[in-house]
CSV table of C-alpha atoms in Angstrom, one decimal:
chain,number,residue,atom,x,y,z
A,1272,MET,CA,-84.5,-38.5,100.0
A,1273,GLU,CA,-82.3,-41.1,98.5
A,1274,VAL,CA,-81.8,-39.1,95.3
A,1275,PHE,CA,-80.9,-36.0,97.4
A,1276,LEU,CA,-78.3,-38.0,99.4
A,1277,ILE,CA,-76.7,-39.5,96.3
A,1278,ARG,CA,-76.4,-36.1,94.7
A,1279,LEU,CA,-75.1,-34.6,97.9
A,1280,LEU,CA,-72.4,-37.2,98.3
A,1281,GLN,CA,-71.3,-36.8,94.7
A,1282,PHE,CA,-71.2,-33.0,95.1
A,1283,LEU,CA,-69.2,-33.2,98.3
A,1284,LEU,CA,-66.7,-35.7,96.9
A,1285,ALA,CA,-66.1,-33.6,93.8
A,1286,ILE,CA,-65.8,-30.3,95.7
A,1287,SER,CA,-63.5,-31.9,98.3
A,1288,LEU,CA,-61.2,-33.2,95.6
A,1289,LEU,CA,-61.1,-29.9,93.7
A,1290,VAL,CA,-60.5,-27.8,96.7
A,1291,LEU,CA,-57.9,-30.1,98.1
A,1292,LEU,CA,-55.9,-30.1,94.8
A,1293,HIS,CA,-56.5,-26.3,94.3
A,1294,GLU,CA,-55.0,-25.5,97.7
A,1295,GLY,CA,-52.4,-28.1,97.1
A,1296,GLY,CA,-51.2,-26.1,94.1
A,1297,HIS,CA,-50.6,-23.1,96.3
A,1298,PHE,CA,-49.0,-25.3,98.9
A,1299,PHE,CA,-46.6,-27.0,96.4
A,1300,PHE,CA,-45.1,-23.7,95.1
A,1301,ALA,CA,-45.0,-22.2,98.6
A,1302,LYS,CA,-42.9,-25.1,99.8
A,1303,LEU,CA,-40.8,-25.1,96.6
A,1304,PHE,CA,-39.8,-21.5,97.4
A,1305,LYS,CA,-39.4,-22.2,101.2
A,1306,VAL,CA,-42.4,-20.1,102.2
A,1307,ARG,CA,-44.1,-21.2,105.4
A,1308,VAL,CA,-47.7,-22.5,105.2
A,1309,SER,CA,-49.0,-22.3,108.8
A,1310,LYS,CA,-52.4,-23.9,108.0
A,1311,PHE,CA,-53.8,-26.1,105.3
A,1312,TYR,CA,-57.5,-26.7,105.6
A,1313,LEU,CA,-60.1,-28.5,103.6
A,1314,PHE,CA,-63.4,-26.5,104.1
A,1315,PHE,CA,-63.6,-23.5,106.5
A,1316,ASN,CA,-63.5,-23.9,110.2
A,1317,PRO,CA,-65.2,-21.2,112.2
A,1318,LYS,CA,-65.2,-22.2,115.9
A,1319,PHE,CA,-64.7,-25.9,115.2
A,1320,HIS,CA,-62.3,-28.1,113.3
A,1321,ILE,CA,-60.3,-31.3,113.3
A,1322,ALA,CA,-56.6,-30.7,113.0
A,1323,SER,CA,-53.2,-32.2,113.3
A,1324,THR,CA,-49.8,-30.6,113.3
A,1325,TYR,CA,-47.2,-31.3,110.7
A,1326,ASP,CA,-45.0,-33.4,113.0
A,1327,THR,CA,-47.7,-35.6,114.5
A,1328,TRP,CA,-48.4,-37.7,111.5
A,1329,VAL,CA,-47.0,-36.6,108.2
A,1330,ARG,CA,-43.4,-36.5,109.2
A,1331,ARG,CA,-43.6,-39.5,111.5
A,1332,LEU,CA,-45.3,-41.5,108.7
A,1333,PHE,CA,-42.5,-40.7,106.2
A,1334,LYS,CA,-39.7,-40.4,108.9
A,1335,MET,CA,-39.0,-36.9,107.9
A,1336,LYS,CA,-37.0,-34.4,110.0
A,1337,PRO,CA,-38.8,-31.3,111.3
A,1338,GLU,CA,-38.7,-28.5,108.8
A,1339,VAL,CA,-36.6,-25.5,110.0
A,1340,VAL,CA,-35.3,-22.3,108.6
A,1341,PRO,CA,-32.6,-19.9,109.8
A,1342,THR,CA,-34.0,-16.8,111.5
A,1343,LYS,CA,-31.3,-14.7,113.0
A,1344,GLU,CA,-27.7,-14.8,114.3
A,1345,VAL,CA,-27.0,-14.7,118.1
A,1346,GLU,CA,-23.7,-14.8,120.0
A,1347,GLU,CA,-23.0,-17.8,122.1
A,1348,GLU,CA,-20.1,-18.3,124.5
A,1349,GLU,CA,-18.0,-21.4,123.9
A,1350,LYS,CA,-16.4,-23.5,126.7
A,1351,ASP,CA,-13.1,-21.8,126.2
A,1352,GLY,CA,-14.6,-18.4,126.8
A,1353,THR,CA,-14.6,-17.3,123.2
A,1354,LYS,CA,-17.8,-16.0,121.6
A,1355,LYS,CA,-19.2,-17.4,118.3
A,1356,LYS,CA,-22.1,-16.3,116.2
A,1357,LYS,CA,-24.7,-19.0,115.5
A,1358,LYS,CA,-27.9,-19.0,113.5
A,1359,VAL,CA,-31.1,-19.8,115.4
A,1360,LYS,CA,-33.5,-22.0,113.6
A,1361,GLU,CA,-37.3,-22.1,113.8
A,1362,TYR,CA,-39.8,-24.8,113.1
A,1363,ILE,CA,-42.0,-23.9,110.1
A,1364,GLY,CA,-44.3,-26.9,109.9
A,1365,THR,CA,-47.9,-26.9,108.8
A,1366,GLU,CA,-51.2,-27.6,110.7
A,1367,TYR,CA,-53.5,-29.7,108.6
A,1368,GLY,CA,-57.2,-29.6,109.3
A,1369,ILE,CA,-60.8,-30.3,108.1
A,1370,GLY,CA,-63.5,-27.7,108.8
A,1371,TRP,CA,-67.2,-28.2,108.9
A,1372,LEU,CA,-68.3,-25.5,106.4
A,1373,PRO,CA,-67.9,-26.9,102.8
A,1374,LEU,CA,-67.6,-23.6,101.1
A,1375,GLY,CA,-64.0,-24.0,100.0
A,1376,GLY,CA,-60.7,-24.3,101.8
A,1377,TYR,CA,-57.5,-22.3,102.4
A,1378,CYS,CA,-53.8,-22.2,102.7
A,1379,ALA,CA,-52.6,-19.8,105.4
A,1380,ILE,CA,-49.3,-18.5,103.8
A,1381,ASP,CA,-47.1,-16.5,106.2
A,1382,GLY,CA,-46.6,-12.9,105.2
A,1383,MET,CA,-49.5,-12.7,102.8
A,1384,ILE,CA,-52.7,-10.6,103.1
A,1385,ASP,CA,-55.6,-12.9,102.3
A,1386,GLU,CA,-58.9,-14.2,103.5
A,1387,THR,CA,-57.3,-15.7,106.7
A,1388,ASN,CA,-56.9,-12.1,108.1
A,1389,GLN,CA,-53.5,-12.7,109.6
A,1390,LYS,CA,-51.7,-9.7,111.0
A,1391,LEU,CA,-48.4,-8.8,109.5
A,1392,SER,CA,-45.7,-7.8,111.8
A,1393,GLU,CA,-43.2,-5.0,111.1
A,1394,GLU,CA,-40.3,-7.4,111.3
A,1395,THR,CA,-40.0,-9.6,108.1
A,1396,HIS,CA,-38.7,-13.1,108.0
A,1397,PRO,CA,-37.0,-15.0,105.2
A,1398,TRP,CA,-39.8,-17.7,105.0
A,1399,GLU,CA,-42.5,-15.1,104.5
A,1400,PHE,CA,-44.4,-14.7,101.2
A,1401,ARG,CA,-43.8,-10.9,101.1
A,1402,THR,CA,-40.0,-11.3,101.1
A,1403,LYS,CA,-39.9,-13.5,98.0
A,1404,PRO,CA,-39.3,-12.2,94.5
A,1405,ALA,CA,-42.4,-11.2,92.6
A,1406,TRP,CA,-42.1,-14.1,90.1
A,1407,GLN,CA,-42.1,-16.6,92.9
A,1408,ARG,CA,-45.1,-15.0,94.5
A,1409,LEU,CA,-46.8,-15.1,91.1
A,1410,LEU,CA,-46.3,-18.8,90.8
A,1411,ILE,CA,-47.5,-19.4,94.3
A,1412,MET,CA,-50.7,-17.5,93.6
A,1413,THR,CA,-51.4,-19.2,90.2
A,1414,GLY,CA,-50.6,-22.6,91.5
A,1415,GLY,CA,-54.2,-23.5,92.4
A,1416,VAL,CA,-55.6,-22.3,89.1
A,1417,LEU,CA,-52.9,-24.2,87.2
A,1418,VAL,CA,-53.6,-27.5,89.1
A,1419,ASN,CA,-57.4,-27.2,88.5
A,1420,PHE,CA,-57.0,-26.6,84.8
A,1421,LEU,CA,-54.5,-29.4,84.3
A,1422,LEU,CA,-56.7,-31.7,86.4
A,1423,ALA,CA,-59.7,-31.0,84.1
A,1424,LEU,CA,-57.6,-31.8,81.0
A,1425,LEU,CA,-56.3,-35.0,82.6
A,1426,ILE,CA,-59.9,-36.1,83.6
A,1427,TYR,CA,-61.3,-35.4,80.2
A,1428,SER,CA,-58.4,-37.4,78.6
A,1429,MET,CA,-59.0,-40.4,80.9
A,1430,ILE,CA,-62.8,-40.3,80.2
A,1431,LEU,CA,-62.1,-40.4,76.5
A,1432,CYS,CA,-59.6,-43.2,77.0
A,1433,TYR,CA,-61.8,-45.4,79.2
A,1434,TRP,CA,-65.4,-44.6,78.0
A,1435,GLY,CA,-64.8,-42.8,74.7
A,1436,GLU,CA,-67.6,-40.6,73.3
A,1437,THR,CA,-71.1,-41.9,72.8
A,1438,TYR,CA,-73.6,-39.9,70.9
A,1439,VAL,CA,-75.7,-39.7,67.7
A,1440,PRO,CA,-74.1,-37.4,65.1
A,1441,VAL,CA,-76.7,-34.8,64.1
A,1442,LYS,CA,-76.2,-35.5,60.4
A,1443,ASP,CA,-77.4,-39.1,61.2
A,1444,MET,CA,-80.6,-37.9,62.8
A,1445,THR,CA,-82.5,-38.5,59.5
A,1446,LYS,CA,-85.9,-37.4,60.9
A,1447,GLY,CA,-84.4,-34.0,61.6
A,1448,MET,CA,-85.4,-31.5,64.2
A,1449,THR,CA,-88.5,-29.8,65.4
A,1450,PHE,CA,-88.2,-26.0,65.7
A,1451,ASN,CA,-90.0,-23.3,67.6
A,1452,GLN,CA,-91.6,-20.2,66.1
A,1453,GLU,CA,-88.4,-18.0,66.3
A,1454,ALA,CA,-86.4,-20.7,64.4
A,1455,LYS,CA,-89.1,-21.1,61.8
A,1456,SER,CA,-89.2,-17.3,61.3
A,1457,LEU,CA,-85.5,-17.6,60.3
A,1458,GLY,CA,-86.3,-20.2,57.7
A,1459,PHE,CA,-85.9,-23.5,59.5
A,1460,GLN,CA,-88.6,-26.2,58.9
A,1461,ASP,CA,-89.6,-29.2,61.0
A,1462,GLY,CA,-87.7,-32.2,59.6
A,1463,ASP,CA,-84.5,-30.2,58.6
A,1464,VAL,CA,-81.4,-32.3,59.2
A,1465,LEU,CA,-78.5,-30.1,60.5
A,1466,VAL,CA,-75.2,-30.6,58.7
A,1467,SER,CA,-72.9,-27.6,59.3
A,1468,THR,CA,-72.7,-23.8,59.6
A,1469,ASP,CA,-70.4,-21.3,58.0
A,1470,ARG,CA,-68.1,-21.9,61.0
A,1471,GLY,CA,-67.7,-25.7,60.4
A,1472,PRO,CA,-69.5,-29.1,60.7
A,1473,LEU,CA,-72.0,-29.8,63.5
A,1474,LYS,CA,-71.1,-32.7,65.7
A,1475,LYS,CA,-73.8,-33.7,68.2
A,1476,PHE,CA,-76.9,-32.4,69.9
A,1477,ASP,CA,-75.7,-30.5,73.0
A,1478,ASP,CA,-75.0,-27.0,74.2
A,1479,ASP,CA,-72.3,-26.6,71.6
A,1480,LEU,CA,-74.8,-27.1,68.8
A,1481,PHE,CA,-76.9,-24.2,70.1
A,1482,ARG,CA,-73.8,-22.1,70.6
A,1483,GLU,CA,-72.6,-22.7,67.0
A,1484,VAL,CA,-76.0,-21.9,65.5
A,1485,SER,CA,-76.2,-18.7,67.6
A,1486,LYS,CA,-72.8,-17.5,66.3
A,1487,ALA,CA,-73.4,-18.6,62.7
A,1488,LYS,CA,-74.4,-16.5,59.7
A,1489,SER,CA,-75.8,-19.5,57.8
A,1490,VAL,CA,-76.7,-23.1,58.6
A,1491,ASN,CA,-76.6,-25.9,56.0
A,1492,VAL,CA,-79.3,-28.5,56.3
A,1493,LEU,CA,-80.8,-31.4,54.4
A,1494,ARG,CA,-84.5,-30.7,53.6
A,1495,ASP,CA,-86.4,-33.6,52.0
A,1496,GLY,CA,-83.0,-35.2,51.2
A,1497,LYS,CA,-81.8,-32.0,49.3
A,1498,PRO,CA,-79.2,-29.5,50.5
A,1499,ALA,CA,-80.6,-26.1,51.6
A,1500,THR,CA,-79.1,-23.1,53.5
A,1501,VAL,CA,-80.8,-21.1,56.2
A,1502,LYS,CA,-79.5,-17.5,56.5
A,1503,ILE,CA,-79.3,-16.2,60.1
A,1504,THR,CA,-80.5,-12.6,59.6
A,1505,LYS,CA,-80.5,-11.6,63.2
A,1506,GLU,CA,-78.4,-12.0,66.3
A,1507,LEU,CA,-79.5,-15.0,68.4
A,1508,ASN,CA,-79.3,-14.9,72.1
A,1509,LEU,CA,-78.1,-18.2,73.4
A,1510,LEU,CA,-79.8,-17.9,76.7
A,1511,ASN,CA,-83.2,-17.2,75.1
A,1512,MET,CA,-82.7,-20.2,72.8
A,1513,PHE,CA,-82.8,-22.4,75.9
A,1514,LYS,CA,-85.2,-20.4,77.9
A,1515,THR,CA,-88.1,-20.2,75.5
A,1516,ARG,CA,-90.7,-23.0,75.6
A,1517,PRO,CA,-90.5,-24.9,73.4
A,1518,ILE,CA,-86.8,-24.4,73.0
A,1519,PHE,CA,-85.2,-23.3,69.7
A,1520,MET,CA,-84.8,-26.9,68.4
A,1521,ARG,CA,-85.0,-30.5,69.4
A,1522,PRO,CA,-84.5,-33.8,67.7
A,1523,PHE,CA,-87.7,-35.3,66.4
A,1524,LEU,CA,-89.0,-38.1,68.5
A,1525,PRO,CA,-92.2,-40.1,67.6
A,1526,ALA,CA,-95.0,-40.1,70.2
A,1527,VAL,CA,-94.8,-43.9,70.3
A,1528,VAL,CA,-94.8,-45.8,73.6
A,1529,ASP,CA,-91.7,-48.0,74.0
A,1530,SER,CA,-92.3,-49.1,77.6
A,1531,VAL,CA,-94.7,-48.3,80.5
A,1532,VAL,CA,-93.6,-47.6,84.1
A,1533,PRO,CA,-95.5,-49.8,86.5
A,1534,GLN,CA,-98.0,-48.2,89.0
A,1535,THR,CA,-98.2,-44.9,87.0
A,1536,ALA,CA,-101.1,-43.2,85.2
A,1537,ALA,CA,-99.9,-44.7,81.9
A,1538,ALA,CA,-100.2,-48.2,83.4
A,1539,GLU,CA,-103.6,-47.4,84.9
A,1540,ILE,CA,-105.1,-46.4,81.6
A,1541,GLY,CA,-103.7,-49.4,79.8
A,1542,LEU,CA,-101.0,-47.9,77.5
A,1543,ARG,CA,-98.9,-50.6,75.9
A,1544,LYS,CA,-95.7,-50.7,73.8
A,1545,GLY,CA,-96.4,-49.6,70.3
A,1546,ASP,CA,-99.3,-47.3,71.1
A,1547,SER,CA,-99.1,-43.9,69.2
A,1548,ILE,CA,-100.4,-40.8,71.0
A,1549,VAL,CA,-102.1,-38.5,68.5
A,1550,MET,CA,-104.0,-36.0,70.7
A,1551,VAL,CA,-103.7,-34.4,74.1
A,1552,ASN,CA,-106.5,-32.1,75.5
A,1553,GLY,CA,-108.0,-31.7,72.0
A,1554,LYS,CA,-104.7,-30.7,70.4
A,1555,THR,CA,-103.1,-32.8,67.7
A,1556,VAL,CA,-99.8,-34.5,68.6
A,1557,LYS,CA,-97.4,-35.2,65.7
A,1558,SER,CA,-94.4,-36.0,67.8
A,1559,PHE,CA,-93.2,-36.6,71.4
A,1560,ASN,CA,-92.0,-33.0,71.2
A,1561,ASP,CA,-95.6,-31.9,70.8
A,1562,PHE,CA,-96.7,-34.1,73.7
A,1563,THR,CA,-94.0,-32.6,76.0
A,1564,ASP,CA,-95.1,-29.0,74.9
A,1565,GLU,CA,-98.7,-29.7,76.1
A,1566,ILE,CA,-97.4,-31.1,79.4
A,1567,ALA,CA,-95.2,-28.0,79.8
A,1568,ARG,CA,-98.3,-25.8,79.4
A,1569,ILE,CA,-100.0,-27.7,82.2
A,1570,GLY,CA,-96.8,-27.2,84.2
A,1571,ASP,CA,-97.2,-23.4,83.7
A,1572,VAL,CA,-100.7,-23.6,85.1
A,1573,VAL,CA,-99.6,-25.6,88.1
A,1574,THR,CA,-96.7,-23.2,88.8
A,1575,ALA,CA,-99.1,-20.2,88.7
A,1576,LEU,CA,-101.4,-22.0,91.2
A,1577,HIS,CA,-98.4,-22.6,93.5
A,1578,LYS,CA,-97.7,-18.9,93.6
A,1579,ASN,CA,-101.2,-18.3,94.8
A,1580,GLY,CA,-100.6,-20.3,98.0
A,1581,THR,CA,-101.7,-23.7,99.2
A,1582,THR,CA,-105.3,-23.1,100.1
A,1583,VAL,CA,-107.9,-25.8,99.7
A,1584,GLY,CA,-109.2,-24.2,96.5
A,1585,SER,CA,-105.7,-23.9,94.9
A,1586,VAL,CA,-104.8,-27.5,95.8
A,1587,TRP,CA,-108.1,-28.7,94.2
A,1588,LYS,CA,-107.4,-26.6,91.0
A,1589,GLU,CA,-103.9,-28.1,90.7
A,1590,PHE,CA,-105.4,-31.6,91.2
A,1591,GLU,CA,-107.8,-30.9,88.3
A,1592,ALA,CA,-105.2,-29.2,86.2
A,1593,ARG,CA,-103.2,-32.4,86.1
A,1594,ARG,CA,-106.2,-34.2,84.5
A,1595,ILE,CA,-105.7,-34.8,80.7
A,1596,SER,CA,-107.7,-36.2,77.9
A,1597,LEU,CA,-105.6,-38.5,75.8
A,1598,VAL,CA,-106.2,-40.1,72.3
A,1599,TYR,CA,-104.0,-43.0,71.3
A,1600,VAL,CA,-104.0,-45.4,68.3
A,1601,ARG,CA,-103.4,-49.1,68.7
A,1602,ASP,CA,-103.5,-51.5,65.7
A,1603,GLY,CA,-105.2,-48.7,63.6
A,1604,VAL,CA,-108.0,-48.1,66.2
A,1605,ALA,CA,-108.2,-44.8,68.1
A,1606,ASP,CA,-109.3,-44.7,71.8
A,1607,THR,CA,-109.9,-41.8,74.1
A,1608,VAL,CA,-109.0,-42.1,77.8
A,1609,GLN,CA,-108.8,-39.8,80.8
A,1610,ALA,CA,-105.6,-39.7,82.9
A,1611,ARG,CA,-104.1,-37.7,85.7
A,1612,LEU,CA,-100.5,-36.7,85.7
A,1613,SER,CA,-98.3,-37.3,88.8
A,1614,PRO,CA,-97.4,-34.3,91.0
A,1615,GLU,CA,-94.1,-34.2,89.0
A,1616,LEU,CA,-96.2,-34.0,85.8
A,1617,GLN,CA,-95.3,-37.4,84.5
A,1618,LEU,CA,-97.6,-39.8,82.7
A,1619,GLY,CA,-95.3,-42.8,83.1
A,1620,PHE,CA,-94.1,-44.0,79.8
A,1621,VAL,CA,-90.8,-44.0,77.8
A,1622,THR,CA,-90.9,-43.0,74.2
A,1623,LYS,CA,-89.4,-45.1,71.4
A,1624,GLN,CA,-85.8,-44.2,70.5
A,1625,ILE,CA,-85.2,-44.2,66.8
A,1626,TYR,CA,-81.4,-43.7,66.7
A,1627,GLU,CA,-78.6,-45.9,67.8
A,1628,PRO,CA,-75.8,-44.0,69.5
A,1629,GLN,CA,-72.3,-44.5,68.2
A,1630,THR,CA,-69.3,-44.8,70.5
A,1631,PHE,CA,-66.0,-43.2,69.3
A,1632,LYS,CA,-63.0,-44.8,71.1
A,1633,TYR,CA,-59.6,-43.3,71.7
A,1634,GLY,CA,-56.3,-45.0,72.4
A,1635,PHE,CA,-54.3,-44.1,75.5
A,1636,PHE,CA,-52.0,-41.7,73.7
A,1637,GLU,CA,-54.7,-40.4,71.4
A,1638,SER,CA,-56.8,-39.5,74.4
A,1639,PHE,CA,-54.4,-36.8,75.6
A,1640,PRO,CA,-54.6,-34.4,72.6
A,1641,ALA,CA,-58.3,-35.1,72.3
A,1642,GLY,CA,-58.8,-34.4,76.1
A,1643,VAL,CA,-56.8,-31.2,75.9
A,1644,GLY,CA,-58.8,-30.0,72.9
A,1645,TYR,CA,-62.1,-31.0,74.6
A,1646,GLY,CA,-61.2,-29.2,77.8
A,1647,TRP,CA,-59.9,-26.1,76.1
A,1648,HIS,CA,-63.1,-25.9,74.1
A,1649,LYS,CA,-65.2,-26.2,77.3
A,1650,LEU,CA,-63.2,-23.4,78.8
A,1651,ALA,CA,-63.6,-21.2,75.7
A,1652,SER,CA,-67.4,-21.9,75.6
A,1653,TYR,CA,-67.8,-21.1,79.3
A,1654,VAL,CA,-65.8,-17.8,78.9
A,1655,SER,CA,-67.9,-16.8,75.8
A,1656,ASP,CA,-71.1,-17.4,77.7
A,1657,MET,CA,-70.1,-15.2,80.6
A,1658,LYS,CA,-71.4,-12.1,78.8
A,1659,TYR,CA,-75.0,-13.3,79.5
A,1660,VAL,CA,-74.4,-13.1,83.3
A,1661,PHE,CA,-74.5,-9.3,83.0
A,1662,THR,CA,-78.0,-9.3,81.7
A,1663,ALA,CA,-81.3,-9.5,83.7
A,1664,ASP,CA,-82.1,-13.0,82.5
A,1665,GLY,CA,-78.5,-14.0,83.0
A,1666,ALA,CA,-78.5,-12.9,86.6
A,1667,LYS,CA,-81.7,-15.0,87.1
A,1668,SER,CA,-80.0,-18.0,85.6
A,1669,LEU,CA,-77.2,-18.0,88.2
A,1670,GLY,CA,-77.3,-21.0,90.5
A,1671,GLY,CA,-75.8,-21.8,93.8
A,1672,PHE,CA,-75.0,-25.1,95.5
A,1673,GLY,CA,-78.5,-26.5,94.8
A,1674,ALA,CA,-78.1,-25.9,91.1
A,1675,ILE,CA,-74.6,-27.4,91.0
A,1676,GLY,CA,-75.7,-30.4,93.0
A,1677,SER,CA,-78.7,-31.0,90.6
A,1678,LEU,CA,-76.3,-31.4,87.7
A,1679,PHE,CA,-75.1,-34.7,89.2
A,1680,PRO,CA,-77.0,-37.8,88.3
A,1681,GLU,CA,-79.8,-39.3,90.5
A,1682,THR,CA,-77.9,-42.6,90.6
A,1683,TRP,CA,-74.2,-43.1,91.2
A,1684,ASP,CA,-72.6,-42.9,87.7
A,1685,TRP,CA,-68.8,-42.6,87.6
A,1686,HIS,CA,-68.8,-41.5,84.0
A,1687,ARG,CA,-71.1,-38.6,84.7
A,1688,PHE,CA,-69.4,-37.9,88.0
A,1689,TRP,CA,-66.0,-37.4,86.4
A,1690,GLU,CA,-67.5,-35.3,83.6
A,1691,MET,CA,-69.0,-33.0,86.2
A,1692,THR,CA,-65.8,-32.9,88.3
A,1693,ALA,CA,-63.8,-31.9,85.3
A,1694,PHE,CA,-66.3,-29.2,84.3
A,1695,LEU,CA,-66.4,-27.8,87.9
A,1696,SER,CA,-62.6,-27.9,87.9
A,1697,ILE,CA,-62.5,-25.7,84.8
A,1698,ILE,CA,-65.1,-23.3,86.3
A,1699,LEU,CA,-63.1,-23.1,89.6
A,1700,ALA,CA,-59.9,-22.3,87.6
A,1701,PHE,CA,-61.6,-19.6,85.6
A,1702,MET,CA,-63.5,-18.0,88.5
A,1703,ASN,CA,-60.4,-17.9,90.6
A,1704,ILE,CA,-58.3,-16.2,88.0
A,1705,LEU,CA,-60.8,-13.3,87.6
A,1706,PRO,CA,-59.2,-10.0,88.7
A,1707,ILE,CA,-61.3,-9.7,91.9
A,1708,PRO,CA,-59.6,-9.0,95.2
A,1709,ALA,CA,-59.8,-12.0,97.6
A,1710,LEU,CA,-59.5,-14.3,94.6
A,1711,ASP,CA,-56.2,-15.6,93.1
A,1712,GLY,CA,-56.8,-13.3,90.1
A,1713,GLY,CA,-56.9,-10.2,92.4
A,1714,HIS,CA,-53.5,-11.1,93.9
A,1715,VAL,CA,-52.1,-11.8,90.4
A,1716,LEU,CA,-53.4,-8.3,89.3
A,1717,PHE,CA,-51.6,-6.6,92.1
A,1718,LEU,CA,-48.4,-8.6,91.5
A,1719,LEU,CA,-48.4,-7.7,87.8
A,1720,TYR,CA,-48.8,-4.1,88.9
A,1721,GLU,CA,-45.8,-4.5,91.1
A,1722,ILE,CA,-43.7,-6.2,88.4
A,1723,PHE,CA,-44.4,-3.4,85.8
A,1724,THR,CA,-44.2,-0.4,88.1
A,1725,ARG,CA,-41.7,-1.8,90.6
A,1726,ARG,CA,-43.8,-0.5,93.4
A,1727,LYS,CA,-45.8,-2.6,95.9
A,1728,PRO,CA,-49.4,-1.6,96.7
A,1729,SER,CA,-49.6,-0.5,100.4
A,1730,GLU,CA,-50.6,-2.9,103.0
A,1731,LYS,CA,-53.6,-0.7,103.9
A,1732,PHE,CA,-54.8,-0.7,100.3
A,1733,MET,CA,-54.4,-4.5,100.1
A,1734,ILE,CA,-56.4,-5.0,103.3
A,1735,ARG,CA,-59.2,-2.8,102.0
A,1736,ALA,CA,-59.2,-4.4,98.6
A,1737,GLU,CA,-59.5,-7.8,100.3
A,1738,TYR,CA,-62.6,-6.7,102.2
A,1739,VAL,CA,-64.2,-5.3,99.0
A,1740,GLY,CA,-63.5,-8.5,97.0
A,1741,PHE,CA,-64.8,-10.7,99.8
A,1742,GLY,CA,-67.9,-8.6,99.9
A,1743,ILE,CA,-68.4,-9.0,96.2
A,1744,LEU,CA,-68.0,-12.8,96.5
A,1745,VAL,CA,-70.5,-13.0,99.4
A,1746,LEU,CA,-73.0,-10.9,97.4
A,1747,LEU,CA,-72.7,-13.3,94.4
A,1748,MET,CA,-73.1,-16.3,96.6
A,1749,VAL,CA,-76.2,-14.9,98.2
A,1750,VAL,CA,-77.8,-14.0,94.8
A,1751,ALA,CA,-76.9,-17.5,93.4
A,1752,ASN,CA,-78.3,-19.4,96.3
A,1753,LEU,CA,-81.4,-17.1,96.6
A,1754,ASN,CA,-82.1,-18.0,92.9
A,1755,ASP,CA,-82.0,-21.7,93.9
A,1756,ILE,CA,-84.5,-21.1,96.7
A,1757,LEU,CA,-86.9,-19.0,94.4
A,1758,ARG,CA,-86.7,-21.7,91.7
A,1759,TRP,CA,-87.5,-24.4,94.3
A,1760,LEU,CA,-90.5,-22.3,95.5
A,1761,GLY,CA,-91.7,-21.9,91.9
A,1762,TYR,CA,-91.1,-18.2,91.6
A,1763,MET,CA,-88.5,-18.4,88.9
């Protein structure tokens, strides 16, 4: 429960910050061009909200005069009997509020057809969105995306400035990688040290490494200390590289115990630091990678039993499936023990780390170009991976709020928090600029149409398009969160 609450708080804090600044981008340009924003809300507020009008606190706090605009001219009679035309002014302040449904937020911009479903009157006013030039409306609509993208670049720059980058360069992983059967069929061999591809040098073991290999025509490796080249003779599917078990490649780790977690199965059977695991359930273990593969097979059995229900028989079968036979070597002497994995399929030991991570530091001014490059690369990678969404496996990989929340660490880690916030900011920017009605990109698409054709889409068309776009978004949200539920139940 504690882990759930920590992740939930991190998720809510990140989303609140991103939504607030996204809507703030729209708000800034709207106010810059003297367009009225009647409501500014963090989160949605069906039936209930906490709100305050513009005058009650913002303007009192900063001692600002009420914001007014001229509306129309009226004739007023002076004391001497003469008549004089005067402009009547109207208050155009904003109501700020916090809703209870954390699915986003909104800026209710006067004279604009959007998700707030406001009715447009036949009479137009100078402070309305629809009366402004197309270029001003374009800036108002792209303001949120612009803020989210710039925010991500700023966060990445500050992360590099404060924490730097800490990782083990793949070329320094002298024990090389272990590969699955698909990789070996291409010519990779266990122990190969990855150096570069025909696209450039390889940096660290992360998603980008898989992405670079999937796009490469050849991979340069060190094999037994000598250079070798592996030709990629078929198109690699990035999603399948991660999805298959075991995955395409992993750094070699020895199956040597470094520490034992108290009150776990490993502690009960007497494992100690320095013990080498050599066999699990009668199968030879040459690395920690082999050990985790055997545990994964047990996990598949347990998952299949979960699908059959929670009868007494299935519970007993699961209990027995978690029993393993383990052979370990201590001081040259082998011993065989029986152990039972935890419900989370953990034995309870930490393997020995054989590489020392390096930290690459950046100065304050150096961090900005590095952060911009890092953020741009993240965006380009995310965009290139979008093609997998339109496949059957890609649709299954979609995740909702549960999947996003699980990306945050189990303990409060500011480094990881800001990394995730920056990444979510990039995703929010990209998703919002997609040309789907009800998103910023949909409004931008219609504005570009107006700029090039000099004709506005009809109000009736815009309303219908808004409903269609909103329906698409709801469908995507339902599918993504349904995937979370199915994964939680063990059906995916």
